[in-house]
Every structure is written in structure tokens, then in C-alpha cells.
GROMACS .gro file of C-alpha atoms in nm:
model
  431
    1UNK     CA    1  -0.607   2.264  -5.213
    2UNK     CA    2  -0.362   2.094  -5.036
    3UNK     CA    3  -0.112   1.951  -5.291
    4UNK     CA    4  -0.101   1.609  -5.133
    5UNK     CA    5   0.178   1.522  -5.341
    6UNK     CA    6   0.411   1.712  -5.148
    7UNK     CA    7   0.499   1.595  -4.798
    8UNK     CA    8   0.464   1.875  -4.479
    9UNK     CA    9   0.735   1.997  -4.326
   10UNK     CA   10   0.785   1.814  -4.029
   11UNK     CA   11   0.825   2.086  -3.671
   12UNK     CA   12   1.022   1.992  -3.442
   13UNK     CA   13   0.932   2.033  -3.051
   14UNK     CA   14   1.035   2.343  -2.863
   15UNK     CA   15   1.111   2.380  -2.565
   16UNK     CA   16   0.913   2.282  -2.331
   17UNK     CA   17   0.903   2.279  -1.901
   18UNK     CA   18   0.831   2.083  -1.661
   19UNK     CA   19   0.665   2.265  -1.324
   20UNK     CA   20   0.771   2.047  -1.049
   21UNK     CA   21   0.493   2.128  -0.809
   22UNK     CA   22   0.587   2.279  -0.397
   23UNK     CA   23   0.416   2.023  -0.110
   24UNK     CA   24   0.182   2.153   0.114
   25UNK     CA   25   0.121   1.966   0.458
   26UNK     CA   26  -0.200   1.806   0.572
   27UNK     CA   27  -0.359   1.951   0.991
   28UNK     CA   28  -0.049   1.654   1.100
   29UNK     CA   29   0.280   1.741   0.901
   30UNK     CA   30   0.209   1.483   0.647
   31UNK     CA   31   0.377   1.645   0.280
   32UNK     CA   32   0.134   1.608  -0.012
   33UNK     CA   33   0.216   1.715  -0.384
   34UNK     CA   34  -0.058   1.829  -0.543
   35UNK     CA   35  -0.079   1.726  -0.909
   36UNK     CA   36  -0.445   1.885  -0.959
   37UNK     CA   37  -0.479   2.047  -1.301
   38UNK     CA   38  -0.700   1.791  -1.496
   39UNK     CA   39  -1.025   1.767  -1.701
   40UNK     CA   40  -1.234   1.490  -1.556
   41UNK     CA   41  -1.348   1.440  -1.225
   42UNK     CA   42  -1.109   1.123  -1.076
   43UNK     CA   43  -0.807   1.151  -0.817
   44UNK     CA   44  -0.559   0.867  -0.731
   45UNK     CA   45  -0.413   0.918  -0.391
   46UNK     CA   46  -0.054   0.750  -0.394
   47UNK     CA   47   0.061   0.714  -0.006
   48UNK     CA   48   0.473   0.651   0.051
   49UNK     CA   49   0.545   0.549   0.301
   50UNK     CA   50   0.925   0.463   0.468
   51UNK     CA   51   1.035   0.078   0.451
   52UNK     CA   52   1.100  -0.121   0.079
   53UNK     CA   53   1.281  -0.361  -0.043
   54UNK     CA   54   1.615  -0.244   0.127
   55UNK     CA   55   1.459  -0.286   0.454
   56UNK     CA   56   1.245  -0.586   0.402
   57UNK     CA   57   1.406  -0.932   0.539
   58UNK     CA   58   1.159  -1.142   0.373
   59UNK     CA   59   1.170  -1.073  -0.020
   60UNK     CA   60   0.797  -0.905  -0.135
   61UNK     CA   61   0.737  -0.814   0.223
   62UNK     CA   62   0.738  -0.451   0.173
   63UNK     CA   63   0.542  -0.498  -0.158
   64UNK     CA   64   0.281  -0.735   0.040
   65UNK     CA   65   0.253  -0.503   0.388
   66UNK     CA   66   0.073  -0.220   0.166
   67UNK     CA   67  -0.138  -0.411  -0.044
   68UNK     CA   68  -0.288  -0.625   0.176
   69UNK     CA   69  -0.404  -0.341   0.409
   70UNK     CA   70  -0.685  -0.368   0.138
   71UNK     CA   71  -0.791  -0.751   0.284
   72UNK     CA   72  -1.019  -0.586   0.591
   73UNK     CA   73  -0.967  -0.362   0.812
   74UNK     CA   74  -1.077  -0.263   1.174
   75UNK     CA   75  -1.436  -0.136   1.005
   76UNK     CA   76  -1.443  -0.345   0.720
   77UNK     CA   77  -1.386  -0.710   0.639
   78UNK     CA   78  -1.157  -0.782   0.321
   79UNK     CA   79  -1.523  -0.920   0.153
   80UNK     CA   80  -1.691  -0.612   0.235
   81UNK     CA   81  -1.387  -0.408   0.124
   82UNK     CA   82  -1.370  -0.584  -0.213
   83UNK     CA   83  -1.732  -0.486  -0.191
   84UNK     CA   84  -1.682  -0.106  -0.159
   85UNK     CA   85  -1.473  -0.099  -0.411
   86UNK     CA   86  -1.605  -0.240  -0.667
   87UNK     CA   87  -1.950  -0.010  -0.577
   88UNK     CA   88  -1.744   0.310  -0.599
   89UNK     CA   89  -1.561   0.170  -0.940
   90UNK     CA   90  -1.183   0.277  -0.716
   91UNK     CA   91  -0.902   0.090  -0.834
   92UNK     CA   92  -0.658  -0.026  -0.551
   93UNK     CA   93  -0.232  -0.099  -0.603
   94UNK     CA   94   0.048  -0.077  -0.439
   95UNK     CA   95   0.413  -0.166  -0.564
   96UNK     CA   96   0.709  -0.172  -0.342
   97UNK     CA   97   1.050   0.050  -0.426
   98UNK     CA   98   1.406   0.069  -0.272
   99UNK     CA   99   1.328   0.261   0.006
  100UNK     CA  100   0.966   0.281   0.044
  101UNK     CA  101   0.613   0.115  -0.053
  102UNK     CA  102   0.358   0.289  -0.273
  103UNK     CA  103  -0.015   0.184  -0.189
  104UNK     CA  104  -0.264   0.417  -0.413
  105UNK     CA  105  -0.675   0.365  -0.470
  106UNK     CA  106  -0.806   0.611  -0.786
  107UNK     CA  107  -1.181   0.669  -0.768
  108UNK     CA  108  -1.430   0.947  -0.912
  109UNK     CA  109  -1.441   1.238  -0.726
  110UNK     CA  110  -1.784   1.279  -0.646
  111UNK     CA  111  -1.697   0.924  -0.458
  112UNK     CA  112  -1.409   1.026  -0.292
  113UNK     CA  113  -1.543   1.087   0.071
  114UNK     CA  114  -1.622   0.679   0.059
  115UNK     CA  115  -1.233   0.576  -0.126
  116UNK     CA  116  -1.042   0.789   0.128
  117UNK     CA  117  -1.192   0.663   0.406
  118UNK     CA  118  -1.152   0.307   0.251
  119UNK     CA  119  -0.807   0.409   0.250
  120UNK     CA  120  -0.756   0.560   0.521
  121UNK     CA  121  -0.901   0.286   0.805
  122UNK     CA  122  -0.659   0.022   0.596
  123UNK     CA  123  -0.333   0.222   0.680
  124UNK     CA  124  -0.397   0.302   1.023
  125UNK     CA  125  -0.579  -0.025   1.125
  126UNK     CA  126  -0.547  -0.266   0.900
  127UNK     CA  127  -0.599  -0.651   1.027
  128UNK     CA  128  -0.394  -0.966   0.826
  129UNK     CA  129  -0.673  -1.159   0.807
  130UNK     CA  130  -0.474  -1.489   0.770
  131UNK     CA  131  -0.750  -1.651   0.593
  132UNK     CA  132  -0.735  -1.427   0.272
  133UNK     CA  133  -0.308  -1.417   0.340
  134UNK     CA  134  -0.207  -1.729   0.295
  135UNK     CA  135  -0.479  -1.723  -0.052
  136UNK     CA  136  -0.272  -1.455  -0.191
  137UNK     CA  137   0.057  -1.609  -0.075
  138UNK     CA  138  -0.094  -1.960  -0.181
  139UNK     CA  139  -0.171  -1.767  -0.575
  140UNK     CA  140   0.100  -1.551  -0.576
  141UNK     CA  141   0.380  -1.861  -0.496
  142UNK     CA  142   0.186  -2.103  -0.802
  143UNK     CA  143   0.231  -1.785  -1.047
  144UNK     CA  144   0.627  -1.784  -0.974
  145UNK     CA  145   0.696  -2.135  -0.971
  146UNK     CA  146   0.512  -2.094  -1.351
  147UNK     CA  147   0.768  -1.785  -1.413
  148UNK     CA  148   1.079  -1.996  -1.299
  149UNK     CA  149   1.004  -2.209  -1.640
  150UNK     CA  150   1.047  -1.902  -1.892
  151UNK     CA  151   1.391  -1.842  -1.918
  152UNK     CA  152   1.374  -1.463  -1.943
  153UNK     CA  153   1.309  -1.491  -1.562
  154UNK     CA  154   1.577  -1.712  -1.497
  155UNK     CA  155   1.841  -1.469  -1.698
  156UNK     CA  156   1.654  -1.194  -1.484
  157UNK     CA  157   1.761  -1.350  -1.193
  158UNK     CA  158   2.062  -1.449  -1.243
  159UNK     CA  159   2.152  -1.082  -1.380
  160UNK     CA  160   2.071  -0.905  -1.027
  161UNK     CA  161   2.263  -1.194  -0.857
  162UNK     CA  162   2.571  -1.141  -1.066
  163UNK     CA  163   2.528  -0.670  -1.089
  164UNK     CA  164   2.460  -0.657  -0.739
  165UNK     CA  165   2.572  -0.879  -0.539
  166UNK     CA  166   2.458  -1.242  -0.351
  167UNK     CA  167   2.379  -1.007  -0.053
  168UNK     CA  168   2.218  -0.714  -0.177
  169UNK     CA  169   1.810  -0.647  -0.093
  170UNK     CA  170   1.746  -0.615  -0.541
  171UNK     CA  171   1.969  -0.987  -0.618
  172UNK     CA  172   1.695  -1.157  -0.400
  173UNK     CA  173   1.455  -1.405  -0.538
  174UNK     CA  174   1.116  -1.408  -0.447
  175UNK     CA  175   1.085  -1.813  -0.451
  176UNK     CA  176   0.804  -1.962  -0.391
  177UNK     CA  177   1.001  -2.147  -0.052
  178UNK     CA  178   1.035  -1.733   0.094
  179UNK     CA  179   0.724  -1.698  -0.065
  180UNK     CA  180   0.514  -1.891   0.173
  181UNK     CA  181   0.720  -1.814   0.503
  182UNK     CA  182   0.603  -1.527   0.487
  183UNK     CA  183   0.380  -1.520   0.833
  184UNK     CA  184   0.109  -1.285   0.968
  185UNK     CA  185   0.367  -1.181   1.272
  186UNK     CA  186   0.605  -1.047   0.950
  187UNK     CA  187   0.330  -0.752   0.823
  188UNK     CA  188   0.263  -0.688   1.173
  189UNK     CA  189   0.582  -0.594   1.223
  190UNK     CA  190   0.709  -0.506   0.911
  191UNK     CA  191   0.349  -0.250   0.962
  192UNK     CA  192   0.468  -0.207   1.340
  193UNK     CA  193   0.858  -0.036   1.228
  194UNK     CA  194   0.742   0.174   0.882
  195UNK     CA  195   0.357   0.300   0.895
  196UNK     CA  196   0.342   0.629   1.067
  197UNK     CA  197   0.259   1.008   1.054
  198UNK     CA  198   0.591   1.116   1.024
  199UNK     CA  199   0.727   0.805   0.734
  200UNK     CA  200   0.442   0.915   0.521
  201UNK     CA  201   0.511   1.117   0.169
  202UNK     CA  202   0.163   1.146  -0.024
  203UNK     CA  203   0.173   1.258  -0.420
  204UNK     CA  204  -0.194   1.390  -0.512
  205UNK     CA  205  -0.287   1.431  -0.824
  206UNK     CA  206  -0.642   1.446  -1.112
  207UNK     CA  207  -0.911   1.741  -1.065
  208UNK     CA  208  -0.820   1.803  -0.733
  209UNK     CA  209  -1.016   2.117  -0.541
  210UNK     CA  210  -1.040   2.233  -0.192
  211UNK     CA  211  -1.300   1.980  -0.134
  212UNK     CA  212  -1.108   1.715  -0.243
  213UNK     CA  213  -0.832   1.860  -0.050
  214UNK     CA  214  -1.095   1.868   0.228
  215UNK     CA  215  -1.157   1.491   0.270
  216UNK     CA  216  -0.748   1.461   0.233
  217UNK     CA  217  -0.698   1.633   0.584
  218UNK     CA  218  -1.023   1.448   0.791
  219UNK     CA  219  -0.956   1.113   0.659
  220UNK     CA  220  -0.508   1.093   0.625
  221UNK     CA  221  -0.443   1.422   0.798
  222UNK     CA  222  -0.591   1.271   1.071
  223UNK     CA  223  -0.348   0.993   1.151
  224UNK     CA  224  -0.111   1.070   1.459
  225UNK     CA  225   0.086   0.747   1.484
  226UNK     CA  226   0.437   0.851   1.541
  227UNK     CA  227   0.777   0.628   1.429
  228UNK     CA  228   1.103   0.619   1.289
  229UNK     CA  229   1.161   0.801   0.966
  230UNK     CA  230   1.368   0.567   0.727
  231UNK     CA  231   1.652   0.690   0.591
  232UNK     CA  232   1.705   0.739   0.200
  233UNK     CA  233   2.006   0.871   0.227
  234UNK     CA  234   2.165   0.480   0.311
  235UNK     CA  235   2.212   0.220   0.107
  236UNK     CA  236   2.385  -0.127   0.100
  237UNK     CA  237   2.703  -0.123  -0.114
  238UNK     CA  238   2.673  -0.271  -0.497
  239UNK     CA  239   2.945  -0.606  -0.539
  240UNK     CA  240   2.893  -0.715  -0.833
  241UNK     CA  241   3.029  -1.057  -0.936
  242UNK     CA  242   3.410  -1.123  -1.073
  243UNK     CA  243   3.166  -1.364  -1.316
  244UNK     CA  244   3.150  -1.181  -1.656
  245UNK     CA  245   2.922  -1.487  -1.824
  246UNK     CA  246   2.694  -1.680  -1.651
  247UNK     CA  247   2.494  -1.953  -1.816
  248UNK     CA  248   2.223  -2.131  -1.700
  249UNK     CA  249   2.061  -2.485  -1.802
  250UNK     CA  250   1.688  -2.480  -1.862
  251UNK     CA  251   1.690  -2.837  -2.045
  252UNK     CA  252   1.448  -2.879  -2.340
  253UNK     CA  253   1.429  -2.512  -2.394
  254UNK     CA  254   1.293  -2.430  -2.739
  255UNK     CA  255   1.448  -2.034  -2.668
  256UNK     CA  256   1.744  -1.855  -2.486
  257UNK     CA  257   1.741  -1.544  -2.314
  258UNK     CA  258   2.028  -1.298  -2.300
  259UNK     CA  259   2.056  -1.034  -2.077
  260UNK     CA  260   2.318  -0.836  -2.116
  261UNK     CA  261   2.510  -0.536  -1.858
  262UNK     CA  262   2.728  -0.299  -1.766
  263UNK     CA  263   2.746  -0.028  -1.467
  264UNK     CA  264   2.729   0.324  -1.602
  265UNK     CA  265   2.712   0.651  -1.349
  266UNK     CA  266   2.471   0.812  -1.152
  267UNK     CA  267   2.159   1.025  -1.258
  268UNK     CA  268   2.328   1.330  -1.150
  269UNK     CA  269   2.639   1.293  -1.268
  270UNK     CA  270   2.650   1.524  -1.622
  271UNK     CA  271   2.744   1.243  -1.858
  272UNK     CA  272   2.428   1.088  -1.768
  273UNK     CA  273   2.159   1.273  -1.956
  274UNK     CA  274   2.406   1.222  -2.330
  275UNK     CA  275   2.425   0.842  -2.213
  276UNK     CA  276   2.074   0.806  -2.188
  277UNK     CA  277   2.042   0.972  -2.573
  278UNK     CA  278   2.319   0.721  -2.684
  279UNK     CA  279   2.149   0.399  -2.528
  280UNK     CA  280   1.818   0.530  -2.703
  281UNK     CA  281   1.984   0.528  -3.023
  282UNK     CA  282   2.166   0.132  -2.904
  283UNK     CA  283   1.836   0.030  -2.858
  284UNK     CA  284   1.577   0.202  -2.698
  285UNK     CA  285   1.301   0.238  -2.938
  286UNK     CA  286   1.221   0.060  -3.280
  287UNK     CA  287   1.458   0.286  -3.512
  288UNK     CA  288   1.724   0.199  -3.285
  289UNK     CA  289   2.050   0.010  -3.413
  290UNK     CA  290   2.011  -0.323  -3.200
  291UNK     CA  291   1.620  -0.361  -3.340
  292UNK     CA  292   1.717  -0.308  -3.694
  293UNK     CA  293   1.992  -0.520  -3.740
  294UNK     CA  294   1.913  -0.796  -3.517
  295UNK     CA  295   1.569  -0.818  -3.577
  296UNK     CA  296   1.492  -0.637  -3.894
  297UNK     CA  297   1.746  -0.743  -4.106
  298UNK     CA  298   1.920  -1.079  -3.968
  299UNK     CA  299   1.622  -1.204  -3.817
  300UNK     CA  300   1.746  -1.325  -3.509
  301UNK     CA  301   1.510  -1.241  -3.258
  302UNK     CA  302   1.173  -1.074  -3.259
  303UNK     CA  303   1.262  -0.851  -3.038
  304UNK     CA  304   1.610  -0.631  -2.855
  305UNK     CA  305   1.598  -0.384  -2.630
  306UNK     CA  306   1.893  -0.159  -2.466
  307UNK     CA  307   1.763   0.040  -2.203
  308UNK     CA  308   1.973   0.286  -1.899
  309UNK     CA  309   1.815   0.205  -1.565
  310UNK     CA  310   1.907   0.482  -1.330
  311UNK     CA  311   1.860   0.493  -0.946
  312UNK     CA  312   1.986   0.774  -0.672
  313UNK     CA  313   2.373   0.644  -0.701
  314UNK     CA  314   2.412   0.388  -0.956
  315UNK     CA  315   2.276   0.281  -1.324
  316UNK     CA  316   2.328   0.055  -1.548
  317UNK     CA  317   2.298  -0.066  -1.890
  318UNK     CA  318   2.078  -0.319  -1.987
  319UNK     CA  319   2.063  -0.572  -2.348
  320UNK     CA  320   1.742  -0.831  -2.293
  321UNK     CA  321   1.671  -1.095  -2.608
  322UNK     CA  322   1.515  -1.393  -2.637
  323UNK     CA  323   1.579  -1.558  -2.950
  324UNK     CA  324   1.612  -1.924  -3.116
  325UNK     CA  325   1.874  -2.100  -2.917
  326UNK     CA  326   2.054  -2.174  -3.208
  327UNK     CA  327   2.086  -1.760  -3.249
  328UNK     CA  328   2.237  -1.707  -2.871
  329UNK     CA  329   2.602  -1.657  -2.939
  330UNK     CA  330   2.545  -1.455  -3.308
  331UNK     CA  331   2.291  -1.202  -3.142
  332UNK     CA  332   2.585  -1.128  -2.821
  333UNK     CA  333   2.819  -1.106  -3.161
  334UNK     CA  334   2.619  -0.853  -3.325
  335UNK     CA  335   2.558  -0.617  -2.964
  336UNK     CA  336   2.931  -0.610  -2.970
  337UNK     CA  337   2.926  -0.506  -3.341
  338UNK     CA  338   2.666  -0.253  -3.286
  339UNK     CA  339   2.870  -0.113  -2.995
  340UNK     CA  340   3.164  -0.088  -3.174
  341UNK     CA  341   2.963   0.089  -3.422
  342UNK     CA  342   2.911   0.386  -3.174
  343UNK     CA  343   3.276   0.373  -3.062
  344UNK     CA  344   3.427   0.453  -3.391
  345UNK     CA  345   3.172   0.569  -3.654
  346UNK     CA  346   3.007   0.936  -3.577
  347UNK     CA  347   2.624   0.925  -3.555
  348UNK     CA  348   2.447   1.058  -3.908
  349UNK     CA  349   2.237   1.411  -3.832
  350UNK     CA  350   1.945   1.216  -3.990
  351UNK     CA  351   1.973   0.978  -3.685
  352UNK     CA  352   2.053   1.178  -3.459
  353UNK     CA  353   1.768   1.442  -3.515
  354UNK     CA  354   1.517   1.106  -3.516
  355UNK     CA  355   1.655   1.000  -3.129
  356UNK     CA  356   1.580   1.326  -3.023
  357UNK     CA  357   1.253   1.395  -3.142
  358UNK     CA  358   1.175   1.057  -3.046
  359UNK     CA  359   1.311   1.071  -2.657
  360UNK     CA  360   1.111   1.487  -2.660
  361UNK     CA  361   0.812   1.269  -2.773
  362UNK     CA  362   0.821   1.063  -2.467
  363UNK     CA  363   0.901   1.325  -2.229
  364UNK     CA  364   0.647   1.561  -2.401
  365UNK     CA  365   0.391   1.157  -2.276
  366UNK     CA  366   0.472   1.278  -1.902
  367UNK     CA  367   0.298   1.573  -1.927
  368UNK     CA  368  -0.040   1.455  -2.068
  369UNK     CA  369  -0.210   1.396  -1.831
  370UNK     CA  370  -0.238   1.431  -1.383
  371UNK     CA  371  -0.147   1.132  -1.345
  372UNK     CA  372   0.192   1.093  -1.539
  373UNK     CA  373   0.330   1.376  -1.413
  374UNK     CA  374   0.224   1.242  -1.080
  375UNK     CA  375   0.466   0.930  -1.096
  376UNK     CA  376   0.741   1.157  -1.279
  377UNK     CA  377   0.699   1.379  -0.891
  378UNK     CA  378   0.749   1.011  -0.719
  379UNK     CA  379   0.996   0.909  -0.883
  380UNK     CA  380   1.224   1.185  -0.721
  381UNK     CA  381   1.134   0.944  -0.389
  382UNK     CA  382   1.220   0.653  -0.594
  383UNK     CA  383   1.474   0.606  -0.820
  384UNK     CA  384   1.606   0.970  -0.688
  385UNK     CA  385   1.471   1.240  -1.019
  386UNK     CA  386   1.502   1.603  -0.841
  387UNK     CA  387   1.289   1.876  -0.985
  388UNK     CA  388   1.498   2.015  -1.196
  389UNK     CA  389   1.554   1.662  -1.382
  390UNK     CA  390   1.284   1.723  -1.644
  391UNK     CA  391   1.411   2.038  -1.770
  392UNK     CA  392   1.800   1.970  -1.774
  393UNK     CA  393   1.734   1.665  -2.022
  394UNK     CA  394   1.462   1.887  -2.273
  395UNK     CA  395   1.789   2.101  -2.243
  396UNK     CA  396   2.089   1.802  -2.264
  397UNK     CA  397   1.856   1.621  -2.541
  398UNK     CA  398   1.842   1.964  -2.767
  399UNK     CA  399   2.231   2.047  -2.745
  400UNK     CA  400   2.383   1.697  -2.780
  401UNK     CA  401   2.585   1.629  -3.099
  402UNK     CA  402   2.720   1.347  -3.245
  403UNK     CA  403   3.054   1.416  -3.165
  404UNK     CA  404   2.902   1.411  -2.762
  405UNK     CA  405   2.731   1.103  -2.859
  406UNK     CA  406   3.059   0.914  -2.947
  407UNK     CA  407   3.217   1.017  -2.665
  408UNK     CA  408   2.986   0.827  -2.455
  409UNK     CA  409   3.013   0.583  -2.624
  410UNK     CA  410   3.366   0.528  -2.585
  411UNK     CA  411   3.333   0.606  -2.204
  412UNK     CA  412   3.023   0.313  -2.137
  413UNK     CA  413   2.971   0.118  -2.427
  414UNK     CA  414   3.245  -0.086  -2.396
  415UNK     CA  415   3.202  -0.518  -2.450
  416UNK     CA  416   3.504  -0.547  -2.225
  417UNK     CA  417   3.249  -0.434  -1.923
  418UNK     CA  418   3.001  -0.639  -2.020
  419UNK     CA  419   2.839  -0.906  -1.761
  420UNK     CA  420   2.632  -1.143  -2.006
  421UNK     CA  421   2.421  -1.393  -1.872
  422UNK     CA  422   2.220  -1.638  -2.107
  423UNK     CA  423   1.945  -1.889  -2.020
  424UNK     CA  424   1.866  -2.187  -2.238
  425UNK     CA  425   1.927  -2.524  -2.291
  426UNK     CA  426   2.317  -2.533  -2.244
  427UNK     CA  427   2.397  -2.885  -2.476
  428UNK     CA  428   2.279  -2.670  -2.749
  429UNK     CA  429   2.404  -2.340  -2.676
  430UNK     CA  430   2.783  -2.565  -2.661
  431UNK     CA  431   2.755  -2.689  -3.025
   0.00000   0.00000   0.00000
């Protein structure tokens, strides 16, 4: 009989590895990364077309150009496409990235010959019908106008402007006015420049057999429009503002939002994984230093988060929180205190073990399904992850010591480097 008065032993994670797939090619030369060992008869096709936020001349143009390929094509109207996707139970999606745009479609395998044709018709012969596109823009502009009333939205916009610099594409705000200035010609010109077989990479995931590969090859594999390939090694320079504190006035706001950034290091830097562990301990999970102090102990906020946002050639540490306005400056003070503690006090072995287990369990989720692995593979196109990244990260987490954590804190967790943005009622903040 099990002795329930005795706590069972906790066994740590064993070393696991992710086997990064080698791409295969369709008949027209388009590379496809296949993650196909799923158990369920479903699949997802993700098309990564070169041309993203860095290439657009109006905010969200790359995203909209991809998403609106589902709003009618040479063979089907927008209404017919919507009805077909609903009938087949297919789910469309689009997302912009720095140097590419993603368009995807998820569907059941037994419907794939039909849904793949819809996806292919959309990327090869989109119509961008004026009425549907204008309606979508108006809805989006209305959503943005609503979001601009929130202090967390205002703080995030200002944070990006200070961090990247006024002229950087990632600092551009998608205002309602900017969105409503987008025309059908903008979509068509962006499409003409970037949508071609030479500029496309595909991630195909789910339960993938020769049958699904044949369908993909007989549709997208026949697309022979050629063109320029985006050089994703070229990036606009980051030119941070000299301003280290910015207060955005939102009269009458009952809360204020705090957004703090500290510039860090690229993903391939030898310190990156150890820094990621430090930031997880600092603010990256429920038991983190920031959450246990500022939320659980002080009660200043319902939530505070610290994270490391990584890109190919850059990353930054960020702390974000929303709190009652009178607690704004105390929250910032406590953030600085926790940074100081990490720089001056060795992390207890038990806490470090907890952080490691949390990070490893998060990594294990990456291996749960073909779709989660596919997302990791796609990150090699979007945020600079490389094939050995997962396995190197596991090794780095397992090997990290309290001395490593303190070293990272003294190198990178410096309150003198903090850019602080506060959005809230300035009159109350001054008191």
C-alpha cells in the first residue's frame, strides 16, 4: 500500500533532444521543413514569404497582404472562400515577422486536397477586393482606436520608440489614420514584389504521409512565379533614444502601466542561455522574484512579468506591469531592489533548482506535438533560432550555477541602463 504520509521523491528531467528536420524540396524548388509524426489526422501548412515588417512602408502592410489572400482569388470570391473553409473546418492565420510574413492553413487530412487548393489559389491569384479589404481595415482601425485608450498599449508603443529609435520599422505605430491610408495598390505592389516561389519557405506539420506531400507538391509545388529573394541578413540599425524616462499622460486613468527595457545580447552570444535563466528567475514565472515580492508580498499589482525578448542580432530585457497609479514609483523601486539582490546575493540552490525545472518543463512542451515543434523550426526564419539551439539551451540550463547567475546579473541586470516608460495620469504620478 502507498504510504501517503510520505512525500514522493521528485525526479528531475533527463536530458532530451530536439531533432531539427532537414528540408525537402517541392518540384519547383521550394524548401519544406516537415514535422510529420503526429497521431491525429490533421495538418498545418505554414508559408513563410520573405518580406515583413522591415520591408513595409506602412504599418501592418505585410500582415494584411498575407491575411487578405483569403478574401477572394481568381477562382473563388471572398464569400465562397469563407464558406469553403467553414465547410472543411479549416482555420486560416497570418502573422508578420521582421523579415518575412506567415500565412497558414490548418485542416483535416481527408480534406487536404481541397483546402490546399484554396491556399494555393490565395497566394497565387489573390484579388484584394476593394469592399472586403476596406471593411477589414475599418474594423482593424476601430480596434486600434479602442486599444489606444489602454495605458499598457500606450506604454508599449512608447517603449518601442525609445528602444529602437524613431525611424526603426519596429517602432512604427499602426495608428487608425495609418491603417486607413492603406490602399489596394499597396497590397498589390507588396504582393508583386515579395510573393514568388524563390522567396518562400514552408513548414508542414501534423500527421504527414506521402499522400499529403503529394497534394502539397501538386498545388504549391506548381507555382513557378520567380522573383527577388529577400536578404534577411540586412537589418535596420537600432538607434535608442538618450531619454531614459518617459511619462505618457493619460488623464483620468485609474491605473498606470510600467514598461522597462535594458538592452542585452544577441541569441548566439555565449552568455545568452544563462541570461535567459537569470531573467526567468527574476520575473519569468509565478514563483519569480518580482512576482513574489511585488504581487504576493506587497500587493502592488495583479501581475508583473520580466522576460528576455530575443532576435537574431539583438535582444532586450523587459519588465512590464500595470498597477494602481499610487504604486507606480514603489513598483519601480522594488524592481531595482530585486536587481540589486541578484547582483549581490548568491541564488539559493533550491531556488535555482526550481527555476531549472520550470525552464526544462517549458522546453518539454516544445516536444509535445508536431505543431509545437514546427513553431520552433519556424523560429529559425523569424527570430534567429538555429538547429542546435534547443539542445544547447538544455545543456546550458543543466550546467548553470549560482555563480553564473550572479555573474549574469552583474553584467546585464543594471538599473543604470534601464529605460523606463510610464503611462498614466501625470498629475497623480507627480504627487
